Coordinates of C-alpha atoms in Angstrom, one line a residue:
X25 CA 27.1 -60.1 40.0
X26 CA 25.1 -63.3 39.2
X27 CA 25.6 -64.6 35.7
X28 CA 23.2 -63.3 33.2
X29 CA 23.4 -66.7 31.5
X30 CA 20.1 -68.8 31.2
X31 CA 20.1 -72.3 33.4
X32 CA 19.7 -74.9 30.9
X33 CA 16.4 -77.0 31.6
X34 CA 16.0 -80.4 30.8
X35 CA 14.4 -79.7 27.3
X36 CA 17.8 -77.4 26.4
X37 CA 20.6 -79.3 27.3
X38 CA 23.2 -81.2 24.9
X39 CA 22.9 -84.8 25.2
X40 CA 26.1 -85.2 26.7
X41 CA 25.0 -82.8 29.7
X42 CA 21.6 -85.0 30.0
X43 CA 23.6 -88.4 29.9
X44 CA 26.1 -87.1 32.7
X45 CA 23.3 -86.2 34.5
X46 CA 21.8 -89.6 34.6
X47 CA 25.6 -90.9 35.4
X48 CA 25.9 -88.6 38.4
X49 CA 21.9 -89.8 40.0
X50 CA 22.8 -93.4 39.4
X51 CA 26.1 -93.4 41.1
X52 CA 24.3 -91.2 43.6
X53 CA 21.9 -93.3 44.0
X54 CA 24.8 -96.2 44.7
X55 CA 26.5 -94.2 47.3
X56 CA 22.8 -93.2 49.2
X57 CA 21.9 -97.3 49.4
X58 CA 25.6 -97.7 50.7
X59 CA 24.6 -95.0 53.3
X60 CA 21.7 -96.9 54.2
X61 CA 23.1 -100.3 54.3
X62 CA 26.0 -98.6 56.5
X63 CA 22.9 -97.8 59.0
X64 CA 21.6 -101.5 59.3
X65 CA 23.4 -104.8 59.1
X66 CA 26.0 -103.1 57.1
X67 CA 27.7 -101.0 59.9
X68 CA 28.5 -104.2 62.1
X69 CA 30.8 -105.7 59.7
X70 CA 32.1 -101.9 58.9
X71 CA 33.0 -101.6 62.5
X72 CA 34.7 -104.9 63.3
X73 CA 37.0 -104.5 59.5
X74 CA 37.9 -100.3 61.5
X75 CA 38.5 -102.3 65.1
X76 CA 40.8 -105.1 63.2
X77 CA 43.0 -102.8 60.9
X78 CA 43.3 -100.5 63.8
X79 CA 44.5 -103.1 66.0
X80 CA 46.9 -105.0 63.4
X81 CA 50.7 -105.1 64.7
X82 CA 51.1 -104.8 60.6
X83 CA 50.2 -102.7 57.5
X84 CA 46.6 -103.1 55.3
X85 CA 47.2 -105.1 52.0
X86 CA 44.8 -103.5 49.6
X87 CA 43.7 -105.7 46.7
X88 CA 41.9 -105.8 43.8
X89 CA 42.0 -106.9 39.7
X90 CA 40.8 -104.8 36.8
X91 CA 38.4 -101.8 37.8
X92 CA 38.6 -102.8 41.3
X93 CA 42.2 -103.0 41.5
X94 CA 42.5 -99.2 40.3
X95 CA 40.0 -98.7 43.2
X96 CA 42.1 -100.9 45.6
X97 CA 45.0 -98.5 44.3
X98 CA 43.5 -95.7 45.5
X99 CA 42.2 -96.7 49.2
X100 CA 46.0 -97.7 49.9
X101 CA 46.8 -94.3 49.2
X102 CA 44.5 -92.8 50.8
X103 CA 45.1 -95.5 53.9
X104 CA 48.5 -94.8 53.6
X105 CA 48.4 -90.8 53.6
X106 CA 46.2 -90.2 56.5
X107 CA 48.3 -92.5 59.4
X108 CA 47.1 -96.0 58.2
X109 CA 50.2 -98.1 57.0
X110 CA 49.1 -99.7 54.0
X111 CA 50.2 -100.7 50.5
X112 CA 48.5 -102.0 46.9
X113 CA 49.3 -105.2 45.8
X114 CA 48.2 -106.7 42.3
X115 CA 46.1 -110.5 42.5
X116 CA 47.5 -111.2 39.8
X117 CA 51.2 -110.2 40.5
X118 CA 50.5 -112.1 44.0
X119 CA 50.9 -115.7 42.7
X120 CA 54.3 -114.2 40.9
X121 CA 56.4 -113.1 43.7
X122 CA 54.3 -110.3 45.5
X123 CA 53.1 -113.0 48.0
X124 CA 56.0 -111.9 50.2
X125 CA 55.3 -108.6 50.6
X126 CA 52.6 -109.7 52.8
X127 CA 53.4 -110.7 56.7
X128 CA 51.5 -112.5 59.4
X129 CA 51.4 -109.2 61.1
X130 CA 49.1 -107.5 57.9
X131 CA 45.4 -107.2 57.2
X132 CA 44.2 -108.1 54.0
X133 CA 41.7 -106.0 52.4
X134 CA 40.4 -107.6 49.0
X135 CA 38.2 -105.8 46.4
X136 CA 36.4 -108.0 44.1
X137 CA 32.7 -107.2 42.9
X138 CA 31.5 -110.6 42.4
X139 CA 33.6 -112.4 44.4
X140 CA 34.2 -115.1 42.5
X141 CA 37.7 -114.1 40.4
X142 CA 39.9 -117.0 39.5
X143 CA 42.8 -115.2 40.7
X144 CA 41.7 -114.1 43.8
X145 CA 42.5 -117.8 45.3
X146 CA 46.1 -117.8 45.9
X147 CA 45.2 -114.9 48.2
X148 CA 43.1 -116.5 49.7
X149 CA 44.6 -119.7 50.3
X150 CA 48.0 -117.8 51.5
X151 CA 45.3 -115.9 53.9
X152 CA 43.9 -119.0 55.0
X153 CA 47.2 -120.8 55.3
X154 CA 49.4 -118.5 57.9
X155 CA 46.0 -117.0 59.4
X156 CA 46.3 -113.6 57.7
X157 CA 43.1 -111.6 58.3
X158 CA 41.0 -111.2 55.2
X159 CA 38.2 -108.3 54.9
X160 CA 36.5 -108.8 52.0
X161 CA 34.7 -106.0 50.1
X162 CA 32.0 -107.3 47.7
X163 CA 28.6 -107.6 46.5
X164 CA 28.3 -111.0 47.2
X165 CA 28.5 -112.3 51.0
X166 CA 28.2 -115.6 49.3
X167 CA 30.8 -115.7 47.1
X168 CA 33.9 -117.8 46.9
X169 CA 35.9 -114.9 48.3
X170 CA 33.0 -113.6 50.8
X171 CA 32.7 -117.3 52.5
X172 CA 36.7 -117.7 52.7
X173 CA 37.0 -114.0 54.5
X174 CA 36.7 -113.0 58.5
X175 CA 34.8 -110.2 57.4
X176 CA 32.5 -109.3 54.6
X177 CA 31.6 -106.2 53.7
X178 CA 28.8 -106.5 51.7
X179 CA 28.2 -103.5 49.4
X180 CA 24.0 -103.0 48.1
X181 CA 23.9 -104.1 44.3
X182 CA 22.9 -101.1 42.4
X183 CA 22.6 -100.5 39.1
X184 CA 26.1 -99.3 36.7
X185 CA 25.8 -96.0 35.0
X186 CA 26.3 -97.7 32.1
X187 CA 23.2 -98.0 29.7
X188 CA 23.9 -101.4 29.3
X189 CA 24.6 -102.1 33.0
X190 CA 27.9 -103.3 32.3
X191 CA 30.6 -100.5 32.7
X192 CA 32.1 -100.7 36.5
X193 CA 30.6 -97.3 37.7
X194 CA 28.2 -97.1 40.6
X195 CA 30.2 -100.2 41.7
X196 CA 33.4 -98.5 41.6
X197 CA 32.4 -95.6 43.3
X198 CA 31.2 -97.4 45.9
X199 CA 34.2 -99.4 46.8
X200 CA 36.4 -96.3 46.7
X201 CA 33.5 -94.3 49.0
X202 CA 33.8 -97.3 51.9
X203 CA 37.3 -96.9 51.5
X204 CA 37.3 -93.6 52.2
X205 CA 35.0 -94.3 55.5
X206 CA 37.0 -96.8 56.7
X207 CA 40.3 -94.1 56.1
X208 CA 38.2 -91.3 57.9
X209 CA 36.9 -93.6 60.6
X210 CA 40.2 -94.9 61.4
X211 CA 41.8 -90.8 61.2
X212 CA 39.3 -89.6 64.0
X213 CA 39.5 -92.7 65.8
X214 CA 43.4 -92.4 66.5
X215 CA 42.9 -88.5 66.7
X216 CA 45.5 -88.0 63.8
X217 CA 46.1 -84.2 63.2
X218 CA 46.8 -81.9 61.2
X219 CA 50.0 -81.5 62.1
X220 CA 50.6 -85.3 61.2
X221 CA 49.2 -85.0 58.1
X222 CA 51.8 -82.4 57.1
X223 CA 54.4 -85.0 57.9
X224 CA 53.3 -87.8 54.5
X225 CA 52.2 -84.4 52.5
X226 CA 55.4 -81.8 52.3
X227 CA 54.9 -81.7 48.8
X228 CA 52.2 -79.3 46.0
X229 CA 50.2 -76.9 47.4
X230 CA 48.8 -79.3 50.3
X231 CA 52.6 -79.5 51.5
X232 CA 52.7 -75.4 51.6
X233 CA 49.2 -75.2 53.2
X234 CA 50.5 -77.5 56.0
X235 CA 53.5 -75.3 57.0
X236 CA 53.7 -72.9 59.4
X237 CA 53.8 -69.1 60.0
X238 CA 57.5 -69.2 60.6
X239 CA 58.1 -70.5 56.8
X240 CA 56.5 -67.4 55.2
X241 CA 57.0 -64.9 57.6
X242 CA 59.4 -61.6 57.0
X243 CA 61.6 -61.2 59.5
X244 CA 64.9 -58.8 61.2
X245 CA 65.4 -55.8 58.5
X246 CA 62.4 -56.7 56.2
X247 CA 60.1 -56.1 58.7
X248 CA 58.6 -52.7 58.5
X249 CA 58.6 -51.0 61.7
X250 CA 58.3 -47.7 63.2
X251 CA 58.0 -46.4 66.9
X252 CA 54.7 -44.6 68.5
X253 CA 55.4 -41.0 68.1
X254 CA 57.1 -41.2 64.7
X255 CA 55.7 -38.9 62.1
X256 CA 53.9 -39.7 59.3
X257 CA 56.3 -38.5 56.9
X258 CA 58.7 -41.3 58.2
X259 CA 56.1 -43.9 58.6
X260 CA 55.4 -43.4 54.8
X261 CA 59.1 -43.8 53.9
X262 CA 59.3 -47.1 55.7
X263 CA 56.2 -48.5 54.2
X264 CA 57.1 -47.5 50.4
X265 CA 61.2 -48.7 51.1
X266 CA 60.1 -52.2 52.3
X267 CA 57.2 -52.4 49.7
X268 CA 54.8 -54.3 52.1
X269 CA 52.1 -51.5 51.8
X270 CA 52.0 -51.2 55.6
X271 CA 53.9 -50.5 58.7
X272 CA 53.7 -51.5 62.4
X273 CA 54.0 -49.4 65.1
X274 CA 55.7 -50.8 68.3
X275 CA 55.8 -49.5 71.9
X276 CA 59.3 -49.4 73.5
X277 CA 58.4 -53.3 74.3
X278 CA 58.4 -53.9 70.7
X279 CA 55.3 -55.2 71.4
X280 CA 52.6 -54.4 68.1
X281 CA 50.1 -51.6 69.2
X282 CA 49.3 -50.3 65.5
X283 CA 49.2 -51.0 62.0
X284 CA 49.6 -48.2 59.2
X285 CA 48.4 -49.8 55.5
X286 CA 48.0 -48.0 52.0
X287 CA 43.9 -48.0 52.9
X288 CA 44.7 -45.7 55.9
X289 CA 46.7 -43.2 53.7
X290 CA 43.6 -43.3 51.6
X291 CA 40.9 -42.9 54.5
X292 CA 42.9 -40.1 56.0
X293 CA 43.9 -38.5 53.3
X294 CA 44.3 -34.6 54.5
X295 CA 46.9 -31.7 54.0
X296 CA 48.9 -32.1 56.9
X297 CA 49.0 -35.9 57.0
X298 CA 52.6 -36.4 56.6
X299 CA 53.0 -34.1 59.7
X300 CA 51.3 -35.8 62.2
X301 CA 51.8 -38.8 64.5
X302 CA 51.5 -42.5 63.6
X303 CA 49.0 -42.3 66.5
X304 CA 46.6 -40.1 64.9
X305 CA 46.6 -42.2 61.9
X306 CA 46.9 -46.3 62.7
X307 CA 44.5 -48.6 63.4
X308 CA 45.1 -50.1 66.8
X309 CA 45.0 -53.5 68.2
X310 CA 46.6 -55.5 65.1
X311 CA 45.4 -59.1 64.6
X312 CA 48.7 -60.8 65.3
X313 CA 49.0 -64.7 65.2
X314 CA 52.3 -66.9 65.9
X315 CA 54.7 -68.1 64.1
X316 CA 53.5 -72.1 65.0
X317 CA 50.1 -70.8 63.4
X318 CA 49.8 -73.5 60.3
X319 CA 49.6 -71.5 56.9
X320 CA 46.1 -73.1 56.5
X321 CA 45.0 -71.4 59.3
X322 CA 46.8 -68.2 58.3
X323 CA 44.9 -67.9 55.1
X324 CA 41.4 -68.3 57.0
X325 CA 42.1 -65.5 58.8
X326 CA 43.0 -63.9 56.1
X327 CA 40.1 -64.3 54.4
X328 CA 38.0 -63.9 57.8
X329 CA 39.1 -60.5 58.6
X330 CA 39.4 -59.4 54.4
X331 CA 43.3 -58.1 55.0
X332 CA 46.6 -58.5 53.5
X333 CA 48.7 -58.5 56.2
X334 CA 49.7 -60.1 59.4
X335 CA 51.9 -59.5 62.1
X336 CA 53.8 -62.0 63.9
X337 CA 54.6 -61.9 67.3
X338 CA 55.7 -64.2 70.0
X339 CA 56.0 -63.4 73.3
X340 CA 53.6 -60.3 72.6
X341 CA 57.0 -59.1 70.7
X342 CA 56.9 -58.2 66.9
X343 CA 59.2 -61.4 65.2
X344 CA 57.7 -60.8 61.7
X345 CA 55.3 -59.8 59.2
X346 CA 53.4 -62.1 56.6
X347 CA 51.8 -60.3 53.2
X348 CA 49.4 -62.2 51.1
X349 CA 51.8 -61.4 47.7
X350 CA 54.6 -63.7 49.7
X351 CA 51.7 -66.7 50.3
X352 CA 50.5 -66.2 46.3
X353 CA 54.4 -66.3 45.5
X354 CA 54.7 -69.2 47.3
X355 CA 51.4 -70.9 45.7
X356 CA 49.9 -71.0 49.4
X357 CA 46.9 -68.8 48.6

């Protein structure tokens, strides 16, 4: 049912919601010039910075200082997780050690709004000394840092969030939203899958999403399982002794033809049901999927079709049964 609360107009809301408002149509507003941009002079230099990282022997050196540092943090990781080799270092920490984390093989990506930090040189200079590509992500094409890189991507000034335009904000979310284009553009442009996904995320519910069928599945003994022709009375004990709330019926092929649940019981409740045939009762034609089927996938169907159960078959032969309690158990669904 809806909710029978009131929507707050303009006039009614706290301060707080009317200033987090204004914070969420400025940055908005950030991210819908960056779109623009992207669509005019913008999306040249965007496409050269995807066609060198994609083509670099090496890994992408993210950097940044302060706000933009946490931002340059986050695109590495981001780089990193979806097929893009790339790691964060600190400016600062760079002219301390961190310089030799980098290699002539690497692409250098560095965040800095104006362009013009101090500590931003010895980057540059190490850049500009063992011809290390530099990608530049500012504001200002003109900048110290802009004029010293191969490729600037100039992001639209627009105003901070901030009342006093001051606060990294809009900014921020605009370097981390390019970051995240370049990441995507890079993903569907090397056709990296799902399946390689699953490989830098076997962890937290994103790792259990991103296994398969097989890992959930019931299988041998657990699997309840009755023949065509068995009576009702029998199909009942199966169901309530492996506690799944359903039972498959197999031909002699052990291939699925039916599927008895605790919603048929109910729909065919009647005096002589635990005297007549599985057949008379189950509902034919199962939805079956395999056990490569990625748990993801599983769960839409699930979902799709508004069931708790699955049967697993390979081969057109019954291998297993999946039940939505085992996925909650396991923190899939």
């Amino acid at each position: 049912m809806p909710s029978s609360k009131p929507l707050m107009t303009p006039s009614s809301a706290p301060a707080s919601v009317e200033s987090a408002l204004r914070t969420l149509e400025t940055e908005s507003g950030g991210i819908n010039a960056l779109a623009a941009a992207l669509r005019g002079p913008l999306g040249e230099a965007f496409a050269k910075a995807v066609d060198l990282i994609r083509n670099a022997k090496g890994r992408v050196i993210v950097t940044g200082l302060g706000k933009s540092g946490h931002m340059a943090r986050k695109i590495a990781a981001t780089l990193a997780s979806t097929g893009t080799p790339a790691f964060f270092v600190h400016t600062a920490e760079a002219a301390h050690g961190d310089l030799g984390m980098i290699t002539t093989d690497d692409v250098i990506m560095a965040l800095s709004w104006s362009g013009e930090q101090p500590e931003m040189k010895t980057l540059v200079n190490y850049s500009a000394r063992f011809a290390i590509p530099m990608i530049a992500v500012t504001s200002n094409a003109v900048s110290s840092l802009g004029q010293a890189a191969d490729i600037v991507i100039e992001l639209p000034k627009a105003r901070e969030a901030c009342p006093h335009n001051l606060a990294p904000t809009t900014s921020t979310m605009m370097q981390v939203a390019i970051g995240d284009a370049i990441a995507i553009a890079l993903l569907e442009g090397r056709g990296f899958t799902a399946l390689e996904f699953a490989h830098f995320h076997p962890g937290g519910k994103l790792g259990a999403m991103l296994k398969f069928v097989r890992d959930y599945m019931r299988t041998g003994a657990e699997i309840p399982v009755k023949p065509e022709g068995t009576k009702m009375s029998d199909a009942v004990m199966e169901m309530s002794a492996k506690g799944l709330g359903c039972v498959c019926i197999v031909n002699a092929a052990n291939e699925a033809v039916g599927i008895i649940t605790d919603g048929d019981l109910r729909r065919h409740m009647r005096p002589d049901l635990l005297t007549v045939s599985v057949d008379d009762i189950m509902t034919r034609q199962p939805k079956t999927v395999p056990p490569t089927m990625l748990a993801s996938e599983m769960i839409e169907v699930l979902n799709t079709r508004k069931i708790t159960t699955l049967v697993v078959t390979e081969a057109d032969k019954v291998v297993g049964i999946v039940h939505l309690h085992d996925l909650l158990r396991a923190g899939v669904a």
